[in-house]
Amino acid sequence: MRKRDDLRERRVWGPSPRYSFVRTYRRPSHHRGIISIMGPCSIEGREQMEKVCRKLKPLKPTYIRGGPWSYGTYPPDPELQGIRLESLYEAWDAVGNHGLGLIIECLDMRNLYDIRTHSDAVQIGARQMQNYPMLSELGSYNVDLTLKRHPGATVDELLGACEYILRAGKARPILIERGSSSFHNHVRWSLDVSLIAHVKSVCDVPILVDASHGGGRRDLVEPLILAGMAAGADGFLLECHPDPERSISDAEQAVNLDDAVRIFKKAKKVYDLVRRKK
Ligand code: PEP
Ligand code: MN
């Protein structure tokens, strides 16, 4: 795909964005194949993570995900709130024993040491997208760093946040589209596939589609992932669970492990098709 030299050409309003690092960034080779991040919303114990890893291992997912804390749009039940280091350690053990990589969200810099020592990659959640000191700090580590678009952020604001990471010098950013707030009420958030296609046209920073948070509905996860992949996404984030209805968070959007495997295979086909020369 041809990249445009001047991102400002397509803007009609606002200050000119300064994206020199985003524009010149070239992805490392391990970001070239399909990037997949799969696993439950919340870590619910060792057995749950074991089941997830056993089922997904043959797919060689890039990272297994899971949240050791539950901070959502609304405060969760008091007993679920806050950092649960025990679950971080359990996930780290289970995922590592299967030879897989673990990605963990950093919500609070006070947890950075535990996250750095018990994960292979770090996620910056949608609500932290403009926490610039955090972006700069995490950007200074030699790590894969996913950056989720805030539900109210423009593509320029997303790429501006990515610029903070790249200017810090070390981390390898991976963008994630996870939907905007909108007037719709048939979905939780409105996934923007045009944004994925746009990012692909202007820079080489990989971008994933998160159809789990993007739609918030189990039945829409597959079509929305495939739409994102067709728009050129470099991979996807998918929430899955051995017993989806019983997930302690985001149960409505969790798919079961058989469906996760099927969706991975279909997404990979679309990934290959989009990149086919003929
Ligand atoms: C998540 O991926 O676990 C999550 C909370 O997503 P978001 O930051 O996109 O809401
Ligand atoms: Mn979730």
XYZ file of N, CA and C and ligand atoms in Angstrom:
845
model
N 0.831 -1.196 0.000
C 0.000 0.000 0.000
C 0.871 1.254 0.000
N 0.538 2.233 -0.823
C 1.340 3.454 -0.877
C 0.986 4.352 0.314
N 2.026 4.848 0.977
C 1.777 5.743 2.112
C 1.816 7.189 1.636
N 0.957 8.009 2.180
C 0.995 9.432 1.829
C 2.101 10.110 2.611
N 2.781 11.063 1.960
C 3.894 11.736 2.621
C 3.412 12.771 3.623
N 2.316 13.432 3.307
C 1.901 14.548 4.138
C 0.520 14.295 4.717
N 0.481 13.956 6.013
C -0.799 13.631 6.633
C -1.720 14.842 6.708
N -1.153 16.039 6.677
C -1.965 17.252 6.826
C -2.919 17.455 5.661
N -2.577 16.848 4.513
C -3.399 17.070 3.323
C -4.872 16.756 3.544
N -5.164 15.775 4.393
C -6.550 15.344 4.529
C -7.287 16.040 5.660
N -6.619 16.961 6.362
C -7.266 17.637 7.488
C -7.955 18.909 7.027
N -9.108 19.187 7.595
C -9.780 20.423 7.236
C -9.844 21.384 8.417
N -9.518 20.923 9.602
C -9.635 21.793 10.776
C -8.575 21.405 11.796
N -8.180 22.395 12.603
C -7.332 22.109 13.759
C -5.865 22.336 13.492
N -5.072 22.314 14.578
C -3.638 22.538 14.428
C -3.012 21.416 13.616
N -1.942 21.743 12.910
C -1.278 20.715 12.105
C -0.646 19.676 13.021
N -0.964 18.400 12.802
C -0.360 17.383 13.660
C 1.124 17.224 13.363
N 1.896 16.907 14.397
C 3.325 16.674 14.193
C 3.606 15.204 14.444
N 3.758 14.487 13.333
C 3.883 13.029 13.415
C 5.193 12.531 12.854
N 6.282 13.202 13.030
C 7.470 12.785 12.279
C 7.884 11.352 12.616
N 7.755 10.941 13.892
C 8.167 9.578 14.261
C 7.168 8.545 13.741
N 5.875 8.882 13.825
C 4.849 7.957 13.309
C 5.053 7.743 11.815
N 5.371 8.825 11.126
C 5.471 8.753 9.672
C 6.668 7.913 9.220
N 7.749 7.984 9.982
C 8.967 7.285 9.526
C 9.142 5.916 10.186
N 8.247 5.567 11.123
C 8.382 4.280 11.826
C 8.247 3.109 10.855
N 9.134 2.141 10.996
C 9.014 0.906 10.220
C 8.896 -0.253 11.196
N 7.896 -1.100 10.969
C 7.623 -2.184 11.906
C 8.730 -3.214 11.953
N 9.004 -3.774 13.130
C 9.964 -4.884 13.188
C 9.356 -6.139 12.564
N 10.203 -7.098 12.223
C 9.720 -8.249 11.450
C 8.670 -9.067 12.204
N 8.761 -9.123 13.546
C 7.786 -9.963 14.253
C 6.395 -9.320 14.302
N 6.240 -8.129 13.771
C 4.901 -7.538 13.633
C 4.358 -7.731 12.223
N 5.026 -8.523 11.406
C 4.617 -8.613 9.993
C 3.502 -9.630 9.765
N 3.507 -10.758 10.497
C 2.411 -11.721 10.309
C 1.166 -11.227 11.032
N 0.098 -12.014 10.991
C -1.117 -11.600 11.704
C -0.821 -11.523 13.208
N -1.278 -10.447 13.840
C -1.069 -10.252 15.284
C -2.390 -10.603 15.981
N -2.344 -11.554 16.908
C -3.585 -11.949 17.579
C -3.417 -11.852 19.090
N -4.407 -11.232 19.727
C -4.433 -11.105 21.186
C -5.747 -11.727 21.639
N -5.670 -12.830 22.391
C -6.871 -13.601 22.699
C -6.852 -14.026 24.167
N -8.027 -14.033 24.766
C -8.110 -14.470 26.158
C -9.270 -13.780 26.839
N -9.446 -14.061 28.122
C -10.609 -13.507 28.825
C -10.457 -12.034 29.152
N -11.570 -11.402 29.474
C -11.532 -10.010 29.934
C -10.777 -9.979 31.263
N -11.261 -10.753 32.243
C -10.620 -10.777 33.563
C -9.980 -12.135 33.819
N -8.865 -12.110 34.504
C -8.242 -13.367 34.952
C -9.045 -13.843 36.163
N -9.534 -15.083 36.051
C -10.387 -15.596 37.126
C -9.743 -16.772 37.839
N -8.473 -16.986 37.573
C -7.784 -18.076 38.277
C -6.964 -18.907 37.318
N -6.160 -19.761 37.906
C -5.212 -20.532 37.140
C -5.891 -21.513 36.180
N -6.960 -22.163 36.689
C -7.631 -23.175 35.876
C -8.212 -22.554 34.597
N -8.839 -21.398 34.751
C -9.406 -20.698 33.587
C -8.296 -20.395 32.563
N -7.170 -19.870 33.037
C -6.092 -19.504 32.113
C -5.485 -20.748 31.472
N -5.411 -21.848 32.244
C -4.918 -23.122 31.706
C -5.795 -23.582 30.539
N -7.110 -23.541 30.743
C -8.051 -23.989 29.695
C -7.883 -23.140 28.439
N -7.767 -21.839 28.631
C -7.612 -20.925 27.489
C -6.333 -21.277 26.731
N -5.243 -21.445 27.463
C -3.946 -21.703 26.808
C -3.949 -23.048 26.070
N -4.507 -24.066 26.717
C -4.529 -25.397 26.081
C -5.247 -25.351 24.734
N -6.364 -24.649 24.717
C -7.176 -24.602 23.498
C -6.533 -23.734 22.409
N -5.938 -22.609 22.820
C -5.457 -21.646 21.816
C -4.026 -21.916 21.362
N -3.298 -22.705 22.137
C -1.866 -22.914 21.851
C -1.576 -23.310 20.395
N -2.345 -24.259 19.805
C -2.029 -24.658 18.422
C -2.096 -23.502 17.424
N -2.830 -22.431 17.753
C -2.939 -21.284 16.841
C -1.692 -20.397 16.900
N -0.870 -20.613 17.923
C 0.280 -19.731 18.178
C -0.138 -18.254 18.235
N -1.071 -17.921 19.123
C -1.473 -16.515 19.226
C -0.275 -15.662 19.643
N -0.254 -14.407 19.192
C 0.862 -13.526 19.531
C 0.911 -13.317 21.046
N -0.260 -13.014 21.633
C -0.330 -12.841 23.083
C -1.651 -13.373 23.621
N -1.560 -13.970 24.814
C -2.761 -14.287 25.594
C -3.031 -13.078 26.480
N -4.294 -12.693 26.558
C -4.645 -11.545 27.379
C -5.439 -11.961 28.616
N -5.598 -11.030 29.530
C -6.398 -11.241 30.727
C -6.157 -10.058 31.645
N -7.206 -9.609 32.319
C -7.058 -8.438 33.192
C -6.998 -8.847 34.651
N -5.959 -8.437 35.387
C -5.905 -8.741 36.821
C -6.666 -7.724 37.663
N -7.336 -6.791 37.037
C -8.121 -5.805 37.772
C -9.325 -5.461 36.925
N -10.324 -4.891 37.553
C -11.556 -4.590 36.829
C -11.953 -3.144 37.044
N -11.488 -2.286 36.176
C -11.969 -0.917 36.192
C -12.691 -0.709 34.871
N -13.998 -0.639 34.883
C -14.759 -0.435 33.653
C -15.391 0.938 33.659
N -16.375 1.109 32.800
C -17.087 2.388 32.722
C -17.730 2.721 34.073
N -18.250 1.682 34.722
C -18.848 1.876 36.042
C -18.069 1.028 37.039
N -17.977 1.473 38.281
C -17.200 0.693 39.257
C -17.794 -0.704 39.411
N -16.961 -1.727 39.444
C -17.473 -3.087 39.590
C -17.831 -3.380 41.050
N -18.283 -4.623 41.283
C -18.553 -5.021 42.664
C -17.307 -4.759 43.505
N -17.500 -4.315 44.731
C -16.333 -3.945 45.551
C -15.300 -5.055 45.642
N -15.753 -6.302 45.680
C -14.751 -7.375 45.854
C -13.913 -7.622 44.587
N -14.373 -7.103 43.447
C -13.613 -7.290 42.207
C -12.640 -6.147 41.945
N -12.861 -5.032 42.606
C -12.115 -3.834 42.248
C -10.662 -3.901 42.712
N -9.828 -3.202 41.955
C -8.441 -3.038 42.382
C -7.520 -4.094 41.835
N -6.266 -3.888 42.054
C -5.255 -4.803 41.542
C -5.306 -6.112 42.326
N -5.253 -7.215 41.608
C -5.227 -8.528 42.260
C -3.950 -9.213 41.811
N -2.885 -8.940 42.544
C -1.574 -9.432 42.113
C -1.558 -10.945 41.985
N -2.332 -11.616 42.857
C -2.352 -13.079 42.816
C -2.752 -13.573 41.424
N -3.753 -12.921 40.827
C -4.216 -13.395 39.514
C -3.196 -13.073 38.426
N -2.462 -11.978 38.601
C -1.393 -11.680 37.638
C -0.332 -12.790 37.680
N 0.035 -13.199 38.881
C 1.055 -14.253 39.004
C 0.545 -15.578 38.432
N -0.732 -15.889 38.687
C -1.314 -17.144 38.166
C -1.304 -17.150 36.634
N -1.706 -16.030 36.059
C -1.743 -15.953 34.586
C -0.332 -16.067 34.018
N 0.604 -15.398 34.634
C 2.002 -15.424 34.186
C 2.533 -16.861 34.180
N 2.225 -17.617 35.243
C 2.670 -19.020 35.341
C 2.002 -19.875 34.276
N 0.671 -19.760 34.186
C -0.077 -20.631 33.259
C 0.347 -20.363 31.821
N 0.424 -19.105 31.441
C 0.739 -18.756 30.051
C 2.186 -19.146 29.740
N 3.075 -18.865 30.675
C 4.493 -19.205 30.480
C 4.706 -20.713 30.363
N 3.972 -21.493 31.153
C 4.122 -22.954 31.095
C 3.751 -23.519 29.736
N 2.911 -22.810 29.013
C 2.530 -23.256 27.663
C 3.416 -22.636 26.589
N 4.410 -21.893 27.003
C 5.328 -21.285 26.033
C 4.688 -20.152 25.251
N 3.643 -19.549 25.835
C 2.960 -18.446 25.147
C 3.335 -17.114 25.807
N 2.976 -16.002 25.161
C 3.279 -14.671 25.703
C 2.040 -14.069 26.352
N 2.241 -13.279 27.392
C 1.124 -12.672 28.121
C 1.160 -11.150 27.961
N -0.006 -10.568 27.658
C -0.108 -9.107 27.614
C -1.018 -8.640 28.747
N -0.570 -7.607 29.450
C -1.295 -7.091 30.625
C -1.438 -5.581 30.490
N -2.609 -5.087 30.858
C -2.826 -3.639 30.795
C -2.171 -2.933 31.980
N -1.527 -1.803 31.687
C -1.014 -0.951 32.765
C -1.978 0.219 32.945
N -2.643 0.216 34.085
C -3.616 1.267 34.377
C -3.049 2.284 35.339
N -2.035 1.870 36.054
C -1.555 2.669 37.174
C -0.045 2.448 37.265
N 0.699 3.548 37.198
C 2.159 3.421 37.184
C 2.694 2.730 38.447
N 1.913 2.733 39.514
C 2.384 2.074 40.738
C 2.495 0.565 40.557
N 1.826 0.018 39.519
C 1.890 -1.428 39.271
C 2.936 -1.795 38.224
N 3.665 -0.816 37.769
C 4.541 -1.052 36.616
C 5.592 -2.133 36.881
N 6.156 -2.140 38.081
C 7.196 -3.131 38.361
C 6.619 -4.549 38.242
N 5.453 -4.778 38.849
C 4.849 -6.119 38.784
C 4.471 -6.498 37.358
N 3.997 -5.521 36.598
C 3.618 -5.811 35.211
C 4.864 -6.109 34.379
N 5.898 -5.330 34.585
C 7.123 -5.518 33.785
C 7.759 -6.880 34.080
N 7.606 -7.350 35.334
C 8.245 -8.619 35.687
C 7.319 -9.819 35.478
N 6.040 -9.584 35.153
C 5.100 -10.692 34.967
C 4.286 -10.550 33.687
N 4.880 -10.013 32.633
C 4.196 -9.988 31.340
C 5.235 -9.878 30.237
N 4.787 -10.178 29.015
C 5.688 -10.086 27.857
C 5.390 -8.842 27.035
N 4.218 -8.261 27.224
C 3.821 -7.078 26.463
C 2.838 -6.293 27.323
N 2.682 -5.008 27.006
C 1.849 -4.144 27.847
C 0.756 -3.492 26.995
N -0.428 -3.392 27.574
C -1.545 -2.705 26.919
C -1.806 -1.363 27.601
N -2.056 -0.345 26.786
C -2.555 0.925 27.317
C -4.025 0.972 26.952
N -4.890 0.992 27.949
C -6.329 0.941 27.730
C -6.859 2.241 27.143
N -8.071 2.149 26.605
C -8.670 3.294 25.910
C -8.707 4.540 26.791
N -8.997 4.357 28.064
C -9.139 5.533 28.938
C -7.811 6.161 29.301
N -6.729 5.455 29.041
C -5.384 5.973 29.343
C -4.698 6.545 28.106
N -5.412 6.564 26.965
C -4.740 6.914 25.710
C -4.031 8.258 25.757
N -4.577 9.190 26.509
C -3.944 10.515 26.564
C -3.242 10.773 27.888
N -2.861 9.698 28.565
C -2.047 9.842 29.779
C -0.591 9.944 29.310
N -0.200 11.140 28.895
C 1.073 11.306 28.189
C 2.300 10.915 29.018
N 2.333 11.240 30.321
C 3.505 10.762 31.088
C 3.613 9.241 31.070
N 2.447 8.554 31.126
C 2.479 7.085 31.081
C 2.964 6.603 29.714
N 2.505 7.251 28.641
C 2.939 6.855 27.292
C 4.452 6.998 27.163
N 4.973 8.117 27.683
C 6.413 8.354 27.559
C 7.196 7.343 28.388
N 6.692 7.064 29.595
C 7.407 6.096 30.462
C 7.385 4.699 29.822
N 6.191 4.247 29.408
C 6.110 2.903 28.817
C 6.848 2.852 27.479
N 6.870 3.970 26.780
C 7.577 4.018 25.496
C 9.081 3.859 25.639
N 9.574 4.020 26.867
C 11.023 3.934 27.056
C 11.479 2.501 27.353
N 10.538 1.532 27.343
C 10.916 0.125 27.556
C 10.884 -0.639 26.238
N 11.763 -1.609 26.160
C 11.881 -2.428 24.963
C 10.772 -3.497 24.984
N 9.587 -3.123 24.554
C 8.428 -4.004 24.739
C 7.394 -3.727 23.641
N 6.581 -4.720 23.298
C 5.417 -4.470 22.437
C 4.376 -3.746 23.297
N 3.857 -2.647 22.773
C 2.969 -1.801 23.575
C 1.715 -1.504 22.766
N 0.574 -2.068 23.181
C -0.654 -1.782 22.440
C -1.279 -0.501 22.974
N -1.808 0.293 22.060
C -2.410 1.584 22.405
C -3.832 1.596 21.860
N -4.806 1.615 22.760
C -6.203 1.596 22.320
C -6.716 3.013 22.110
N -7.485 3.177 21.060
C -8.062 4.506 20.813
C -9.156 4.795 21.835
N -9.098 5.974 22.429
C -10.167 6.407 23.338
C -11.475 6.517 22.541
N -12.631 6.164 23.126
C -13.897 6.200 22.371
C -14.275 7.570 21.833
N -13.593 8.631 22.308
C -13.908 9.964 21.782
C -12.743 10.596 21.053
N -11.709 9.825 20.753
C -10.508 10.420 20.151
C -10.538 10.325 18.631
N -10.029 11.375 17.988
C -9.897 11.345 16.532
C -8.651 10.542 16.161
N -8.529 10.263 14.867
C -7.352 9.520 14.418
C -6.088 10.344 14.665
N -6.173 11.659 14.536
C -4.992 12.492 14.809
C -4.585 12.395 16.273
N -5.588 12.369 17.156
C -5.267 12.267 18.588
C -4.646 10.906 18.897
N -5.138 9.862 18.216
C -4.532 8.531 18.399
C -3.082 8.527 17.920
N -2.856 9.073 16.740
C -1.489 9.070 16.195
C -0.587 10.021 16.991
N -1.179 11.096 17.533
C -0.402 11.991 18.399
C 0.050 11.258 19.651
N -0.845 10.437 20.223
C -0.474 9.652 21.407
C 0.628 8.649 21.048
N 0.504 8.061 19.868
C 1.518 7.105 19.405
C 2.874 7.801 19.227
N 2.812 9.047 18.814
C 4.049 9.823 18.639
C 4.792 9.957 19.979
N 4.047 10.127 21.073
C 4.694 10.182 22.398
C 5.466 8.890 22.671
N 4.837 7.756 22.331
C 5.495 6.456 22.567
C 6.768 6.375 21.741
N 6.646 6.721 20.470
C 7.810 6.565 19.588
C 8.932 7.521 19.958
N 8.583 8.725 20.403
C 9.625 9.686 20.790
C 10.386 9.210 22.020
N 9.733 8.372 22.844
C 10.436 7.844 24.028
C 11.500 6.832 23.619
N 11.385 6.299 22.409
C 12.536 5.632 21.815
C 12.621 4.124 21.778
N 11.911 3.375 22.644
C 12.193 1.940 22.693
C 11.008 1.032 22.329
N 9.808 1.361 22.814
C 8.686 0.428 22.660
C 8.254 0.326 21.204
N 7.645 -0.821 20.888
C 7.099 -1.047 19.540
C 5.577 -0.938 19.633
N 5.002 0.183 19.165
C 3.560 0.386 19.352
C 2.708 -0.459 18.397
N 1.549 -0.838 18.889
C 0.526 -1.516 18.075
C -0.786 -0.807 18.408
N -1.413 -0.174 17.427
C -2.658 0.561 17.669
C -3.838 -0.402 17.710
N -4.870 -0.025 18.440
C -6.092 -0.848 18.463
C -7.314 0.056 18.322
N -8.147 -0.276 17.327
C -9.447 0.401 17.177
C -10.481 -0.414 17.962
N -11.167 0.261 18.929
C -12.123 -0.446 19.799
C -13.468 0.285 19.895
N -13.711 1.175 18.891
C -15.033 1.779 18.823
C -15.153 3.112 19.537
N -16.119 3.888 19.046
C -16.381 5.233 19.574
C -17.703 5.249 20.327
N -17.839 6.230 21.188
C -19.162 6.533 21.732
C -19.999 7.076 20.572
N -21.261 6.713 20.498
C -22.099 7.227 19.410
C -23.550 7.241 19.870
N -24.427 7.667 18.987
C -25.856 7.700 19.331
C -26.506 6.331 19.211
N -25.780 5.351 18.678
C -26.389 4.029 18.470
C -26.664 3.336 19.800
N -27.725 2.518 19.811
C -27.938 1.706 21.006
C -28.079 0.221 20.687
N -27.730 -0.148 19.435
C -27.725 -1.581 19.127
C -26.349 -2.178 19.426
N -25.350 -1.331 19.656
C -24.001 -1.781 20.022
C -23.537 -0.962 21.216
N -22.509 -1.481 21.876
C -21.991 -0.772 23.040
C -21.133 0.420 22.597
N -20.281 0.173 21.601
C -19.468 1.219 21.007
C -19.601 1.050 19.494
N -19.249 2.096 18.733
C -19.345 1.978 17.269
C -17.956 1.785 16.688
N -17.711 0.601 16.166
C -16.396 0.281 15.611
C -16.197 1.042 14.297
N -15.035 1.660 14.126
C -14.798 2.483 12.936
C -13.783 1.798 12.012
N -14.301 1.068 11.016
C -13.370 0.376 10.113
C -12.694 1.351 9.154
N -13.329 2.513 8.916
C -12.682 3.491 8.023
C -11.390 3.989 8.664
N -11.382 4.072 9.985
C -10.186 4.536 10.684
C -9.029 3.544 10.483
N -9.375 2.260 10.466
C -8.335 1.240 10.239
C -7.748 1.423 8.839
N -8.626 1.564 7.847
C -8.142 1.736 6.474
C -7.323 3.023 6.354
N -7.749 4.076 7.049
C -7.018 5.343 6.988
C -5.620 5.196 7.588
N -5.549 4.596 8.774
C -4.231 4.426 9.420
C -3.305 3.630 8.507
N -3.853 2.594 7.862
C -3.021 1.792 6.941
C -2.494 2.637 5.790
N -3.252 3.670 5.408
C -2.832 4.466 4.245
C -1.794 5.523 4.607
N -1.618 5.808 5.900
C -0.703 6.904 6.249
C 0.561 6.486 7.007
N 0.589 5.303 7.585
C 1.807 4.948 8.337
C 1.963 3.435 8.429
N 3.101 3.032 8.967
C 3.424 1.606 9.048
C 3.246 1.049 10.469
N 2.669 1.848 11.370
C 2.404 1.326 12.722
C 1.250 0.333 12.590
N 1.414 -0.897 13.095
C 0.319 -1.862 12.927
C -0.936 -1.447 13.691
N -2.070 -1.845 13.169
C -3.345 -1.545 13.847
C -4.205 -2.803 13.896
N -4.805 -3.062 15.060
C -5.655 -4.234 15.258
C -7.103 -3.804 15.402
N -8.007 -4.737 15.120
C -9.429 -4.492 15.362
C -9.817 -5.230 16.650
N -10.431 -4.505 17.570
C -10.976 -5.115 18.795
C -12.490 -5.116 18.646
N -13.008 -6.233 18.153
C -14.450 -6.319 17.901
C -15.196 -6.741 19.158
N -14.480 -7.141 20.191
C -15.152 -7.529 21.439
C -15.673 -6.292 22.136
N -14.752 -5.339 22.434
C -15.208 -4.086 23.026
C -15.902 -3.234 21.959
N -15.461 -3.366 20.707
C -15.991 -2.557 19.607
C -17.489 -2.712 19.407
N -18.020 -3.900 19.604
C -19.458 -4.091 19.428
C -20.152 -4.378 20.748
N -19.434 -5.081 21.619
C -20.009 -5.409 22.919
C -21.041 -6.516 22.861
N -21.103 -7.192 21.694
C -22.091 -8.271 21.534
C -21.405 -9.502 20.969
N -21.620 -10.636 21.647
C -21.007 -11.904 21.225
C -21.313 -12.215 19.757
N -22.568 -12.006 19.350
C -22.974 -12.388 17.993
C -22.350 -11.489 16.923
N -21.836 -10.327 17.325
C -21.242 -9.416 16.332
C -19.721 -9.512 16.275
N -19.143 -10.291 17.178
C -17.670 -10.335 17.232
C -17.097 -10.832 15.896
N -17.640 -11.925 15.396
C -17.073 -12.489 14.157
C -17.231 -11.536 12.964
N -18.456 -11.053 12.656
C -18.550 -10.160 11.494
C -17.712 -8.893 11.637
N -17.621 -8.353 12.846
C -16.851 -7.106 13.003
C -15.346 -7.357 12.888
N -14.890 -8.494 13.378
C -13.453 -8.802 13.196
C -13.167 -8.951 11.708
N -14.028 -9.670 11.007
C -13.772 -9.887 9.579
C -13.833 -8.565 8.813
N -14.735 -7.658 9.228
C -14.801 -6.341 8.574
C -13.513 -5.563 8.816
N -13.014 -5.614 10.041
C -11.763 -4.921 10.361
C -10.595 -5.500 9.582
N -10.567 -6.821 9.466
C -9.479 -7.463 8.718
C -9.577 -7.085 7.237
N -10.811 -7.033 6.721
C -10.987 -6.660 5.312
C -10.554 -5.217 5.063
N -10.662 -4.363 6.098
C -10.222 -2.967 5.964
C -8.703 -2.852 6.047
N -8.034 -3.977 6.325
C -6.564 -3.961 6.320
C -5.916 -4.131 7.679
N -6.697 -4.405 8.719
C -6.108 -4.566 10.056
C -4.998 -5.620 10.036
N -3.991 -5.389 10.878
C -2.860 -6.321 10.961
C -3.149 -7.466 11.920
N -4.320 -7.468 12.508
C -4.689 -8.538 13.424
C -5.881 -8.099 14.245
N -6.083 -8.794 15.353
C -7.303 -8.541 16.130
C -7.087 -8.817 17.607
N -7.967 -8.235 18.410
C -8.069 -8.560 19.837
C -9.426 -9.211 20.032
N -9.444 -10.334 20.714
C -10.683 -11.096 20.874
C -10.791 -11.583 22.319
N -11.919 -11.265 22.956
C -12.128 -11.797 24.308
C -12.861 -13.132 24.217
N -12.288 -14.144 24.881
C -12.904 -15.471 24.887
C -12.761 -16.072 26.280
N -13.594 -17.079 26.529
C -13.702 -17.592 27.907
C -14.169 -19.048 27.817
N -13.697 -19.926 28.711
C -14.156 -21.325 28.675
C -15.661 -21.433 28.923
N -16.223 -20.489 29.651
C -17.655 -20.514 29.961
C -18.168 -19.065 29.893
N -18.362 -18.548 28.650
C -18.560 -17.107 28.447
C -19.630 -16.472 29.324
N -20.768 -17.176 29.466
C -21.871 -16.573 30.214
C -21.498 -16.304 31.670
N -20.497 -17.028 32.145
C -20.099 -16.856 33.545
C -18.901 -15.928 33.738
N -18.472 -15.250 32.665
C -17.349 -14.312 32.803
C -17.689 -13.285 33.871
N -16.695 -12.931 34.689
C -17.004 -11.947 35.745
C -17.060 -10.525 35.183
N -16.522 -10.316 33.974
C -16.677 -8.999 33.337
C -16.834 -9.210 31.836
N -17.545 -8.297 31.195
C -17.765 -8.333 29.746
C -18.313 -9.671 29.240
N -19.210 -10.283 30.025
C -19.755 -11.586 29.637
C -20.526 -11.510 28.313
N -21.170 -10.372 28.043
C -22.033 -10.255 26.853
C -21.235 -10.360 25.557
N -19.949 -10.046 25.629
C -19.153 -10.032 24.397
C -18.167 -11.194 24.309
N -18.086 -12.004 25.362
C -17.109 -13.106 25.351
C -17.611 -14.237 24.459
N -16.729 -14.798 23.635
C -17.100 -15.980 22.833
C -16.461 -17.207 23.472
N -17.009 -18.390 23.163
C -16.406 -19.590 23.746
C -15.130 -19.963 22.980
N -14.402 -20.929 23.501
C -13.073 -21.192 22.945
C -13.143 -21.827 21.552
N -14.182 -22.649 21.302
C -14.324 -23.215 19.946
C -14.563 -22.097 18.927
N -15.425 -21.157 19.297
C -15.689 -20.038 18.381
C -14.433 -19.191 18.187
N -13.659 -19.017 19.252
C -12.429 -18.221 19.140
C -11.489 -18.848 18.112
N -11.379 -20.186 18.142
C -10.506 -20.869 17.188
C -11.026 -20.666 15.761
N -12.332 -20.814 15.597
C -12.910 -20.652 14.253
C -12.706 -19.227 13.729
N -12.938 -18.246 14.601
C -12.789 -16.840 14.184
C -11.334 -16.543 13.827
N -10.395 -17.082 14.615
C -8.972 -16.882 14.292
C -8.692 -17.367 12.868
N -9.190 -18.565 12.551
C -8.875 -19.151 11.230
C -9.472 -18.320 10.102
N -10.690 -17.848 10.311
C -11.313 -17.010 9.271
C -10.571 -15.688 9.134
N -10.217 -15.091 10.268
C -9.514 -13.795 10.234
C -8.186 -13.933 9.500
N -7.521 -15.053 9.718
C -6.228 -15.290 9.056
C -6.422 -15.388 7.536
N -7.529 -16.020 7.135
C -7.807 -16.111 5.687
C -7.999 -14.722 5.084
N -8.751 -13.866 5.788
C -8.975 -12.506 5.257
C -7.653 -11.733 5.261
N -6.861 -11.917 6.324
C -5.546 -11.254 6.400
C -4.715 -11.613 5.157
N -4.691 -12.921 4.827
C -3.898 -13.372 3.677
C -4.477 -12.847 2.365
N -5.802 -12.874 2.277
C -6.463 -12.432 1.048
C -6.150 -10.952 0.762
N -6.235 -10.128 1.797
C -5.991 -8.683 1.618
C -4.558 -8.444 1.127
N -3.619 -9.309 1.561
C -2.211 -9.098 1.192
C -1.777 -9.881 -0.052
N -2.710 -10.604 -0.657
C -2.365 -11.376 -1.849
C -2.052 -10.447 -3.003
N -0.994 -10.767 -3.720
C -0.574 -9.874 -4.816
C -1.526 -9.952 -6.001
N -2.081 -11.175 -6.253
C -2.972 -11.307 -7.418
C -4.339 -11.773 -6.990
C -9.675 -4.311 27.799
O -9.151 -4.529 26.683
O -9.619 -5.091 28.719
C -10.396 -3.048 28.022
C -10.775 -2.684 29.218
O -10.642 -2.358 26.902
P -10.832 -0.784 26.663
O -9.662 -0.093 27.319
O -10.805 -0.716 25.179
O -12.159 -0.402 27.250
Mn -13.125 -6.496 28.516
